[in-house]
XYZ file of C-alpha atoms in Angstrom:
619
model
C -42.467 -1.767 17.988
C -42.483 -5.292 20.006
C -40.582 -5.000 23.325
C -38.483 -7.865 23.928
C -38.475 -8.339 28.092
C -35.115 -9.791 29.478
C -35.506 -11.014 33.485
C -31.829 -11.456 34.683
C -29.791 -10.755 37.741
C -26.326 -10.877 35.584
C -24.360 -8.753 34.008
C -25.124 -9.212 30.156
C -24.020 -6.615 27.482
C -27.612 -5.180 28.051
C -26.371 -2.233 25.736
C -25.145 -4.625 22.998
C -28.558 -6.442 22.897
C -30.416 -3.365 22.741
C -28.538 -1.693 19.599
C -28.777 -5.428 18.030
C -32.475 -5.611 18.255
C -33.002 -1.814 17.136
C -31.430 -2.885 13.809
C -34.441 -5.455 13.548
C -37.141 -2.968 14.766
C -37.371 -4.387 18.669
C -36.972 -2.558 22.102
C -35.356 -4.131 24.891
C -36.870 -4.270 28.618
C -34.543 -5.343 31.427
C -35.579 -5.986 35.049
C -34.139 -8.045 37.835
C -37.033 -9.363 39.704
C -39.494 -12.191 39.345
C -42.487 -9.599 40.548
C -41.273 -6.872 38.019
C -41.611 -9.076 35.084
C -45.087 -9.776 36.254
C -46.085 -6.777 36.094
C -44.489 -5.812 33.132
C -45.872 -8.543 31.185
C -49.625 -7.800 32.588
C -49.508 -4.796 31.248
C -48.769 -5.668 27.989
C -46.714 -5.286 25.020
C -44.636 -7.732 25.911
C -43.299 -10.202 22.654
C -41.109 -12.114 23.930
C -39.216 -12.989 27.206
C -35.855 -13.922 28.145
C -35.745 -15.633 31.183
C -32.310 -16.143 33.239
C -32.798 -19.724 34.543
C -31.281 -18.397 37.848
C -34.977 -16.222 37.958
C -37.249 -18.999 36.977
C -37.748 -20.465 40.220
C -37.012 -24.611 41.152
C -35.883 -26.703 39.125
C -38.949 -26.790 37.638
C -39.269 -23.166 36.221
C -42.634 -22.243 37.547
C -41.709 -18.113 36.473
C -42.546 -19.671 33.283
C -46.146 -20.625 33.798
C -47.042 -17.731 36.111
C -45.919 -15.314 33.165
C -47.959 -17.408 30.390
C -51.060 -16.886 32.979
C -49.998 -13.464 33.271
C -49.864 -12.778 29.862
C -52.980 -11.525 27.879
C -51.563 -13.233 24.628
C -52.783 -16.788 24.032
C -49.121 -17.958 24.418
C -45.692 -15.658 25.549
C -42.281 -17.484 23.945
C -40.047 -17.546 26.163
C -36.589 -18.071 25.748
C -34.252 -19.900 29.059
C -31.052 -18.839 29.771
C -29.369 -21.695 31.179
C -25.737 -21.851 32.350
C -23.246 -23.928 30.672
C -23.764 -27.129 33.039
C -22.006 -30.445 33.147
C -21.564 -32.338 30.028
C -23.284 -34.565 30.485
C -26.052 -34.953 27.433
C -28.724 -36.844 29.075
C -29.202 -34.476 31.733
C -28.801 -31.445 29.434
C -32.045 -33.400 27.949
C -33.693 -33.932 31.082
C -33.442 -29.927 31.957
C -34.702 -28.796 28.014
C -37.720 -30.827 28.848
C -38.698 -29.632 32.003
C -38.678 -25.989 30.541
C -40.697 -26.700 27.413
C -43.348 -28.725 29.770
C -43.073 -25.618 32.256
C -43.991 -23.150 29.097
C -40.351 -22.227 27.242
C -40.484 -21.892 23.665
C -36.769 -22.976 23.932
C -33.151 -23.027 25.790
C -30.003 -21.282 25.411
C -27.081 -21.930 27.179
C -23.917 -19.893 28.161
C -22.020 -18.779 27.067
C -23.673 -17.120 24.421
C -23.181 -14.156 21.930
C -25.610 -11.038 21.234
C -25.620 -12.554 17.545
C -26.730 -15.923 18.914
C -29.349 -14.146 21.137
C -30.800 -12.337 18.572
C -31.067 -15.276 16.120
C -33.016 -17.306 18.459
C -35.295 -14.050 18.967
C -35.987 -13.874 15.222
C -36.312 -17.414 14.973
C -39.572 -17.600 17.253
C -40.252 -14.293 15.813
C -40.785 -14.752 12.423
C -42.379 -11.320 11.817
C -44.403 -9.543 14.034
C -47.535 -10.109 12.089
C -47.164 -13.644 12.748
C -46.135 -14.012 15.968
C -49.176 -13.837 17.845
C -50.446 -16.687 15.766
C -47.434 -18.926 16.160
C -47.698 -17.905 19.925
C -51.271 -18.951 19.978
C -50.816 -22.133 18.175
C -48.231 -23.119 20.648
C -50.945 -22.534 23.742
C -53.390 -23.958 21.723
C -51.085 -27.532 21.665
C -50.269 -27.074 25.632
C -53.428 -26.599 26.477
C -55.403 -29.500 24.203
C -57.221 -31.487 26.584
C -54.964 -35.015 25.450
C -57.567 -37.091 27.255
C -60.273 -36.054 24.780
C -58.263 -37.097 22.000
C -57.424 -41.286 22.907
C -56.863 -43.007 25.500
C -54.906 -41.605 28.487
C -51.865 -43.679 26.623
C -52.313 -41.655 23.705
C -52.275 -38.890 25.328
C -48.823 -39.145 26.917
C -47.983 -40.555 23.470
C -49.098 -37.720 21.832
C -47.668 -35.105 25.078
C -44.506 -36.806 24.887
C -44.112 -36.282 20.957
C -45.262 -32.897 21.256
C -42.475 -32.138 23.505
C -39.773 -33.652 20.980
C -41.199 -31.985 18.234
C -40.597 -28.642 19.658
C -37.597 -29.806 20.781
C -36.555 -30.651 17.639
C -37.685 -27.033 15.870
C -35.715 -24.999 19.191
C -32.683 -27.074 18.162
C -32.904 -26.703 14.470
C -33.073 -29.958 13.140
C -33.639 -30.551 9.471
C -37.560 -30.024 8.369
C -37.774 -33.139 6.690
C -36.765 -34.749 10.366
C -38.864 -33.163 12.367
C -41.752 -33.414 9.632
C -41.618 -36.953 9.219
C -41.428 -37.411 13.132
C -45.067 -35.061 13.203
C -46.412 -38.085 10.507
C -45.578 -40.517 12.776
C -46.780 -39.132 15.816
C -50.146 -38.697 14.610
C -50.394 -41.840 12.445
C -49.904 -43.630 15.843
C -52.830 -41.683 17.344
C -55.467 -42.691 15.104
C -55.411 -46.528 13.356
C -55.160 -46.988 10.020
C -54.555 -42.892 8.764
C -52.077 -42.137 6.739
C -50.444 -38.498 6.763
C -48.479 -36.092 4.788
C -47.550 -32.315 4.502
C -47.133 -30.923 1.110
C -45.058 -27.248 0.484
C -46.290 -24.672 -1.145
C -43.503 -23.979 -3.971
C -41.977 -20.427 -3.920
C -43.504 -19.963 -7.507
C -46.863 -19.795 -5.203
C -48.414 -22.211 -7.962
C -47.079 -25.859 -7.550
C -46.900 -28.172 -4.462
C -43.856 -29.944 -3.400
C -43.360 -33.290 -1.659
C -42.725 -32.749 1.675
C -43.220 -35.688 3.994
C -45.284 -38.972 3.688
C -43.374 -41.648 5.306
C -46.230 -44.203 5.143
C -47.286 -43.355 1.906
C -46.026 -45.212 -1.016
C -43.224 -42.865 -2.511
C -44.572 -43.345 -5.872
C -47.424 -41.464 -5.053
C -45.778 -39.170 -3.382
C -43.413 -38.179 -6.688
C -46.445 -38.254 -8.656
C -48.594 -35.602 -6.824
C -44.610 -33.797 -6.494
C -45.032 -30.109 -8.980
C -48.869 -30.631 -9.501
C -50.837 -27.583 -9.862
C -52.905 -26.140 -7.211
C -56.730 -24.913 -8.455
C -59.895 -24.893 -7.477
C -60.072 -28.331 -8.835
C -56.532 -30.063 -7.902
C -57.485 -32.730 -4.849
C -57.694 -32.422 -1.285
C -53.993 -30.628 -1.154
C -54.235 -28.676 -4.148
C -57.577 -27.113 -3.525
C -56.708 -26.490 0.249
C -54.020 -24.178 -0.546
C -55.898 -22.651 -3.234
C -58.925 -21.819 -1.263
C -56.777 -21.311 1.536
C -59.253 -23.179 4.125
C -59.991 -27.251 4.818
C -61.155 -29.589 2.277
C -62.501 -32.402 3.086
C -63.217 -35.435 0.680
C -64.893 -38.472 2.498
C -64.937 -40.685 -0.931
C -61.881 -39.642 -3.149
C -63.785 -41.821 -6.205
C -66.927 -39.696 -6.073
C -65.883 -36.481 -5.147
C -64.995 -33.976 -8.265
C -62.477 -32.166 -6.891
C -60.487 -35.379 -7.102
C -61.431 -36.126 -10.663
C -57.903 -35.063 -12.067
C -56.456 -37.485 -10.444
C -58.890 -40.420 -9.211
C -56.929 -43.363 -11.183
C -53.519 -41.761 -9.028
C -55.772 -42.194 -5.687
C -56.764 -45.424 -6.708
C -53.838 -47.343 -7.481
C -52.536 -46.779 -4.376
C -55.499 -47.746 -2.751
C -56.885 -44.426 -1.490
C -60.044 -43.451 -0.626
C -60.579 -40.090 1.598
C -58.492 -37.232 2.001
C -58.909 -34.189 4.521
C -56.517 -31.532 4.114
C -55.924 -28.051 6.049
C -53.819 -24.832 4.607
C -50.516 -24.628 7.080
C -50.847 -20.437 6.858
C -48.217 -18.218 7.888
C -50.734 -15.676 8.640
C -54.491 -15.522 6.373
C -52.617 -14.282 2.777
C -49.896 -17.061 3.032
C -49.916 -20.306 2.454
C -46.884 -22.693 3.434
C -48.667 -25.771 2.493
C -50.765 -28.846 4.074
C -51.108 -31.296 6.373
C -53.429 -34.624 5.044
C -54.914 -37.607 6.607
C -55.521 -40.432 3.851
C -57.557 -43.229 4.725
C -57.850 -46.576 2.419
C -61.850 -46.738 2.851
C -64.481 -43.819 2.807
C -64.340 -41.957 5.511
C -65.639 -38.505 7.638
C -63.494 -36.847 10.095
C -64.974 -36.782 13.939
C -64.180 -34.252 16.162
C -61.134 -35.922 17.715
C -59.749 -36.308 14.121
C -60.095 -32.502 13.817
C -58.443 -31.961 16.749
C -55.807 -34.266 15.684
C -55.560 -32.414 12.855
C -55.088 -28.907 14.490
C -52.270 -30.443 16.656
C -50.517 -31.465 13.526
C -51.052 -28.231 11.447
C -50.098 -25.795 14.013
C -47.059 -28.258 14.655
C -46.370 -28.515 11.042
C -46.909 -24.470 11.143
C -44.310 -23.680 13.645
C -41.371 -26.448 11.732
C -42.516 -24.523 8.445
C -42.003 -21.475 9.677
C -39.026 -21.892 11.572
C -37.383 -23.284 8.544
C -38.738 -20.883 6.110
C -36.772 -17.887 8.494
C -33.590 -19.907 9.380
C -33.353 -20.267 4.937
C -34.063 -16.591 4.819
C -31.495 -15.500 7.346
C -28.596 -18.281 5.286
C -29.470 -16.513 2.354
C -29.188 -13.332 3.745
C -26.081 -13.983 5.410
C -25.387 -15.683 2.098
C -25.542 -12.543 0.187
C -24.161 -10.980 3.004
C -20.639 -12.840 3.106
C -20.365 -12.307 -0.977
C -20.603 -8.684 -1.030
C -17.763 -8.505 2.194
C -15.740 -10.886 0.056
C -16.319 -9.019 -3.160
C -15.766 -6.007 -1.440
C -12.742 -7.750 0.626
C -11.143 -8.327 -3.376
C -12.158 -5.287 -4.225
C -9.777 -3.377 -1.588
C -7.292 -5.939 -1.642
C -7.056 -4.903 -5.673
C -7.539 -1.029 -4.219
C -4.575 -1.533 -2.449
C -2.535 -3.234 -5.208
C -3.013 -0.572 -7.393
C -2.527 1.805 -3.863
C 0.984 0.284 -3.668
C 2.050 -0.156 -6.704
C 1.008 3.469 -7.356
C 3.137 4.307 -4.086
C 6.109 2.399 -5.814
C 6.223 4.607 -8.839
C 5.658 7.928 -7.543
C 8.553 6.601 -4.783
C 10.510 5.594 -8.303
C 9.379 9.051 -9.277
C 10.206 10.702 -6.497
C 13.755 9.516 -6.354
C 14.353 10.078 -9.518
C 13.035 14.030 -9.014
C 15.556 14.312 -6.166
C 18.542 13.420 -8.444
C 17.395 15.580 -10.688
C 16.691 18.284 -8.517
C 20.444 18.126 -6.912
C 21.830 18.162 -10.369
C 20.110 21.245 -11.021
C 21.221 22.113 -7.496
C 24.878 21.191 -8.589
C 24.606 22.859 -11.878
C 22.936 25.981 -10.236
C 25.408 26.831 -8.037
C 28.309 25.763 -10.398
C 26.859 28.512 -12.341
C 25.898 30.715 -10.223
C 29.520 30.272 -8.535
C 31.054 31.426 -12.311
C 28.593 33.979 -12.444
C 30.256 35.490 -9.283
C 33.822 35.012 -10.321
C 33.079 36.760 -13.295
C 31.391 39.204 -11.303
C 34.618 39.583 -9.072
C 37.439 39.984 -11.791
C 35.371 42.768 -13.429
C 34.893 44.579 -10.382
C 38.693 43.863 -9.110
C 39.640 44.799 -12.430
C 38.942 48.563 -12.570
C 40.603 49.484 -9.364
C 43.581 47.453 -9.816
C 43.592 48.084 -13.684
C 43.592 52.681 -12.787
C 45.953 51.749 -9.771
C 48.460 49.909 -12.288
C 47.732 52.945 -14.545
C 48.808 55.498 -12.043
C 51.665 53.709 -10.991
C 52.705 52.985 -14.299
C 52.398 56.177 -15.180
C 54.257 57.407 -12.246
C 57.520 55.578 -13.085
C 57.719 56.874 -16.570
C 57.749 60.404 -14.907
C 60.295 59.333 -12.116
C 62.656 58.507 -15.372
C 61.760 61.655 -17.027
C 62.568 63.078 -14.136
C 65.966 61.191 -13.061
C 66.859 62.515 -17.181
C 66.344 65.867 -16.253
C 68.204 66.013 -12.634
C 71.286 64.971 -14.811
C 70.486 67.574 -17.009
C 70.185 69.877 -14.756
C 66.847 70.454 -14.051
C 65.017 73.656 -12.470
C 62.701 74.142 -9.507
C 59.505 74.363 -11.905
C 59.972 70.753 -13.560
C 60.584 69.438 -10.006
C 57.548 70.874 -8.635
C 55.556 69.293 -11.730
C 56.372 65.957 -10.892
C 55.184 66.361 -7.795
C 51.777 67.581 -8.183
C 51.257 64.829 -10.734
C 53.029 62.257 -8.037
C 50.356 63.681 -5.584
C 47.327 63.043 -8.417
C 48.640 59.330 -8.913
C 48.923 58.994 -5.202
C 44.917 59.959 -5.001
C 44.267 57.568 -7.353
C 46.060 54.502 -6.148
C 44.956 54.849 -2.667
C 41.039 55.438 -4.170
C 41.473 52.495 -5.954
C 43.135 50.311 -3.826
C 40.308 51.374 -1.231
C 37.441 49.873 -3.402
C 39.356 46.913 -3.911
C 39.635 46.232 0.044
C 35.659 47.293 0.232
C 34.455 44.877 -2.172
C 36.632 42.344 -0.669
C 35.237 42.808 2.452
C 31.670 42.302 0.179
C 33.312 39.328 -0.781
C 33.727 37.741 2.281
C 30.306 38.594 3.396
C 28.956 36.044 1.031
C 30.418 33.541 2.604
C 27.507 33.554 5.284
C 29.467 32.921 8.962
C 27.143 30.175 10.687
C 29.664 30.245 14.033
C 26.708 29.558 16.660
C 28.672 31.692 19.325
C 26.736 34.550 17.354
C 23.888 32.943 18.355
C 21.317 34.064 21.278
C 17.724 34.897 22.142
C 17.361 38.268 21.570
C 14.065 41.098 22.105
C 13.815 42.276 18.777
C 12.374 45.635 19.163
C 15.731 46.258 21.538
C 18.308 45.277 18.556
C 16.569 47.679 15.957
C 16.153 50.365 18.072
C 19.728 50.177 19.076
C 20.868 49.678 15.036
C 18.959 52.870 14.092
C 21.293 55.645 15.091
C 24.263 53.902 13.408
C 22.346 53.691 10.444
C 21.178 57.563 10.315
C 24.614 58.242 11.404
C 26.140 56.526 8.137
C 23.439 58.697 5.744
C 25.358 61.660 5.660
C 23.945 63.462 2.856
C 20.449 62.179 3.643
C 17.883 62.864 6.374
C 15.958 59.749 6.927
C 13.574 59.606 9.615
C 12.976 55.836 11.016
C 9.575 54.956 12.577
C 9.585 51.767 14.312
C 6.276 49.482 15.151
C 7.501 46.239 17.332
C 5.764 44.868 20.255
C 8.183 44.941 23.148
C 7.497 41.028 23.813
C 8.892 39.909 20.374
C 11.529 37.423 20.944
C 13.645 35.710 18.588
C 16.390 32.784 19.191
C 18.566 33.585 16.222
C 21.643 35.481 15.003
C 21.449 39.243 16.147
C 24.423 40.434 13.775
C 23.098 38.371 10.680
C 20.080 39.866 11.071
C 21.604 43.931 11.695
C 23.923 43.289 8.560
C 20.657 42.587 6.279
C 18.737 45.523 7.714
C 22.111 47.779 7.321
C 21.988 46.235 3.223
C 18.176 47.492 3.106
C 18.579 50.702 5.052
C 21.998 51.546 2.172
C 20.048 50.168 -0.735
C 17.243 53.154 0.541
C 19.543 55.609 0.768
C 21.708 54.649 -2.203
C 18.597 54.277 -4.653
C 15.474 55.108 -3.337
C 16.467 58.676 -1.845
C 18.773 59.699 -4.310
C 18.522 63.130 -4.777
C 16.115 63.875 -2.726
C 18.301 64.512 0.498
C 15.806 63.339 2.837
C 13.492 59.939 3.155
C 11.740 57.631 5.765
C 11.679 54.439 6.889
C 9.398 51.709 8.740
C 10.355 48.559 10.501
C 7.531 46.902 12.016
C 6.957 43.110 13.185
C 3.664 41.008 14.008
C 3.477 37.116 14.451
C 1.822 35.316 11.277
C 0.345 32.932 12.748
C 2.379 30.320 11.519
C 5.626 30.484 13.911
C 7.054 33.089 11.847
C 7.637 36.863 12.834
C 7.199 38.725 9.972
C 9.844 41.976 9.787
C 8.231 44.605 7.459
C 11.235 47.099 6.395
C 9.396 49.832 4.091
C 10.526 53.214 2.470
C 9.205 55.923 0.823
C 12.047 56.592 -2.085
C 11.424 55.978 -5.740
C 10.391 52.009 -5.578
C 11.971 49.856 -8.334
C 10.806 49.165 -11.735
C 8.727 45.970 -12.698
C 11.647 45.329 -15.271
C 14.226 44.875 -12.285
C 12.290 43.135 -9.461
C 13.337 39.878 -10.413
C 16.962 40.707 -10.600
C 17.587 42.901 -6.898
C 18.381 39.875 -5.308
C 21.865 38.946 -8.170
C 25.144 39.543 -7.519
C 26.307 42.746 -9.080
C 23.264 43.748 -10.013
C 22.778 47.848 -10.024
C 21.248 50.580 -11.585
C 24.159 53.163 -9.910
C 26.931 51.338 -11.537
C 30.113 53.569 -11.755
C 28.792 55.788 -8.506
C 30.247 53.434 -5.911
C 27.802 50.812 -5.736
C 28.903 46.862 -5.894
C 25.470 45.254 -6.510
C 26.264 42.924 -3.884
C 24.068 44.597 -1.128
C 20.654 42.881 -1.748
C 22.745 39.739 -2.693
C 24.076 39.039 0.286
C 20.758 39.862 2.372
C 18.895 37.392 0.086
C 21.828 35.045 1.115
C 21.621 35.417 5.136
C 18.103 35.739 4.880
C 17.621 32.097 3.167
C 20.334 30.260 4.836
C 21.531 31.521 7.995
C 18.539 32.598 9.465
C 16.055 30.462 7.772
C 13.728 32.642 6.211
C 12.071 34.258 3.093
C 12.041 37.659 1.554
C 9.428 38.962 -0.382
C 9.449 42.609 -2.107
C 6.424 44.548 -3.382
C 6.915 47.883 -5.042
C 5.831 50.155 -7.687
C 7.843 52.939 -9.415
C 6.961 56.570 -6.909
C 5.232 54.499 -4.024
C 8.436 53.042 -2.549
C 9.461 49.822 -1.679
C 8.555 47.317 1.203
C 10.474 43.978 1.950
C 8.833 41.270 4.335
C 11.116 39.238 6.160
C 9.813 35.970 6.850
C 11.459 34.449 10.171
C 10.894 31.735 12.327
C 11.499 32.371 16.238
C 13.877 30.033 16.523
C 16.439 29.843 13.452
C 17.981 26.259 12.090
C 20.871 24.822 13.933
């Protein structure tokens, strides 16, 4: 993994940086002192460095040439992290040129983003198999000895150019710019030459017209999509063999014989060419000097030549990675916006989805309170019903008695005139006595299922209301309730933790135990004359305490479970009972104290009733 040194005093997002260039397979090395980067970048492994202007020294950055001495690498980029400055272009020039001559690979000014960072990093490292040759091509160019190659003019000439050329690839400029720029810059170094690059075509079989800006362009759209081969020219060969060609007499050399009558109607007569390699499999294409009479390169033409292709190299390059990251941001930006309309559809379907099951959803509440509406409408005749049959017996043997009673007071009232004795006298009262017993009988179970009756209609008064240990209020119902089993012994076992609190209705909640402790001894100890009982009581878990009330009598047949809970249901009919016991615990169960019931039982094994209650009942 290349480590990517940063030499700064400020606060960047260090963090940010780091994750950002973990994505691309780079490590991140931050120090704060001129000396530390020193020694960091002796001893080695150092790619790249980012150098806070504020750390490079004077004005004239010498950090930057004390690190490329320090650096074992032919050449180190580095990257300068200027401040924002005036505005002022001219002198934003002036300061870019000082740090490229003092050994910067390029400038970036604040403010800046970790996206912006990292692009420049990628951008002058292309890959990491390549960057130690694009770093050594660029020490190669600073260090050419420019008096070698012309005249001392030239060699400012050709320093000067230099310096705008990589100028021109740290700002981005077009390739065909800063191409035809290189053409010019080394045509005006050597009399008479005439240069071009060619590009290797992404099919890895054609070349493409790149830049000639001296050259007719005829010639330069007929040698555009030729072939390359071991026989195809200066150009074509070059980037076939992937090394230098070099043809002193175009008209007599064979590897031009393809295209000699091309050379010579523009009037050309030698061509050197050199691969432009990415690294030694890849081929981005050539750089050329024509000449218009036969000619051999000399050494300063081959060092010419070297300054051109590793300039023509780095512009190539550059270009090649800045197309691969549009396209990949390209791509990038369709799938977010195809996945953007994707969602956006998502959640058009989402809401109109939402729409109909509201639609549905409405439309299942009316429903539901019809059936509410009809529900209780019918359960409401179900209990009138229920109440004229069972008023109707009483009333119907009291009207009986008493009916009976005044046909034997007019007997009676017949016979006094008469003159009736002591024996029919004493009749009538002994059957006045019978009709009595049966009026006041009947007229009793009238007022008790009444009193039933009015028990339905659950009383929510919240005076009744309080927080209440529960434990306390069954142990102190218990006695009453043994008290009212007078032909049966039932033993009660309780099993309630003391701390059980509940802020609900204390009689509600005795009445519905009373109903389950009669509906024991009414059913499930009948003749039996003795029983027992539990009532325990645990927390569920869930808010709830749930109130176990469990006998031992005769449990209920599977036929009936689903009915215990309906008004005037019984199985006793006729012996007292009102089937209205179970109803009206179902009742203050459900609404008063709202809760559940459940019921499990078998016939022989008893019955058990879960009340389901939440500590603190509805308002």
């Amino acid at each position: 993994m290349q480590t990517i040194l940063i030499v700064t005093g400020a606060s960047f997002d260090l963090a940010a940086l780091e994750g950002a260039l973990a994505t691309s397979g780079l490590s991140l090395l931050a120090v704060s002192r001129a000396d530390s980067a020193l020694n960091a970048v002796r001893a080695g492994g150092v790619a790249m460095v980012l150098l806070d202007a504020a750390q490079a020294g004077s004005s004239s950055y010498e950090l930057c040439s004390y690190l490329q001495a320090a650096s074992a690498a032919p050449a180190l980029p580095i990257i300068l992290l200027t401040p924002a400055g005036g505005s002022d272009p001219a002198e934003r020039h002036e300061e870019e040129l000082r740090a490229l001559a003092a050994g910067a690979s390029a400038c970036l000014r604040l403010p800046f983003s970790t996206g912006a960072v990292l692009e420049q990093i990628l951008a002058h490292l292309p890959a990491p198999r390549t960057a130690d040759e694009l770093h050594a091509s660029i020490a190669q160019l600073r260090q050419l000895r420019l008096a070698d190659v012309a005249s001392h003019q030239h060699a400012e000439a050709l320093r000067e150019g230099q310096n705008q050329l990589l100028e021109l690839v740290a700002r981005g400029a077009p390739l065909q710019t800063t191409l035809d720029k290189l053409m010019l810059l080394i045509e005006a170094q050597s009399p008479g030459v005439l240069c071009s690059t060619l590009l290797l075509d992404p099919d890895g079989r054609t070349v493409r017209s790149g830049s000639g800006p001296s050259l007719p362009q005829a010639y330069m759209d007929a040698i555009d999509g030729l072939p390359i081969g071991p026989v195809a020219g200066s150009c074509g060969t070059a980037m076939y063999r992937k090394e230098a060609v070099i043809v002193s007499d175009i008209q007599a050399d064979p590897l031009w014989a393809p295209y000699r009558e091309i050379a010579a109607r523009y009037g050309l007569r030698a061509c050197w060419s050199v691969p432009v390699l990415l690294d030694s499999d890849t081929v981005l294409g050539t750089f050329a000097m024509y000449y218009r009479e036969v000619r051999s390169p000399s050494a300063g033409d081959m060092r010419l030549i070297g300054v051109a292709t590793h300039l023509a190299g780095i512009a190539i390059a550059r270009t090649r990675h800045e197309d691969e990251l549009r396209r990949h941001r390209t791509q990038l930006e369709a799938l977010v916006a195809d996945r953007t309309a994707e969602l956006r559809k998502a959640k058009e379907r989402a809401e109109q989805v939402n729409d109909e099951l509201a639609t549905a959803l409405d439309n299942l509440s009316m429903t539901q309170d019809e059936l509410v509406r009809r529900e209780k409408l019918a359960a409401l005749g179900a209990l009138v019903a229920g109440v004229a049959h069972e008023l109707n017996t009483p009333i119907g043997n009291s009207l009986m008695a008493a009916g009976t009673m005044a046909d034997r007071t007019q007997a009676l009232r017949t016979a006094i005139a008469a003159g009736a004795e002591q024996a029919e006298l004493d009749a009538y009262l002994d059957q006045a006595a019978q009709a009595d017993d049966i009026v006041v009988r009947n007229l009793k179970r009238a007022a008790a299922l009444l009193h039933s009756f009015r028990a339905i209609a659950v009383d929510h008064d919240n005076s009744q209301r309080s927080r209440f240990k529960l434990a306390q209020l069954v142990a102190s119902l218990v006695p009453a309730l043994q008290a009212g089993a007078k032909q049966t012994a039932v033993e009660v076992e309780l099993g309630i933790p003391g701390h059980l609190e509940l802020d609900s209705y204390p009689g509600q909640l005795s009445q519905v135990l009373q109903a389950l402790f009669e509906n024991s001894v009414a059913h499930g100890f009948d003749g039996r004359g003795r029983g027992n009982v539990r009532i325990s009581a645990s927390l569920n878990g869930k808010g709830e305490v749930a109130l176990v009330y469990a006998d031992d009598g005769k449990g209920i047949a599977p036929e009936h479970l689903g009915r215990v809970y309906d008004p005037f249901f019984t199985t006793r009919r006729g012996t007292g009972g009102s089937g209205l016991g179970l109803y009206i615990a179902h009742n203050i169960i459900s609404s008063v104290l709202g809760g559940r019931i459940k019921l499990a039982s078998e016939p022989g094994q008893g019955a058990a009733f879960t009340l389901l209650l939440p500590s603190a009942a509805p308002l």
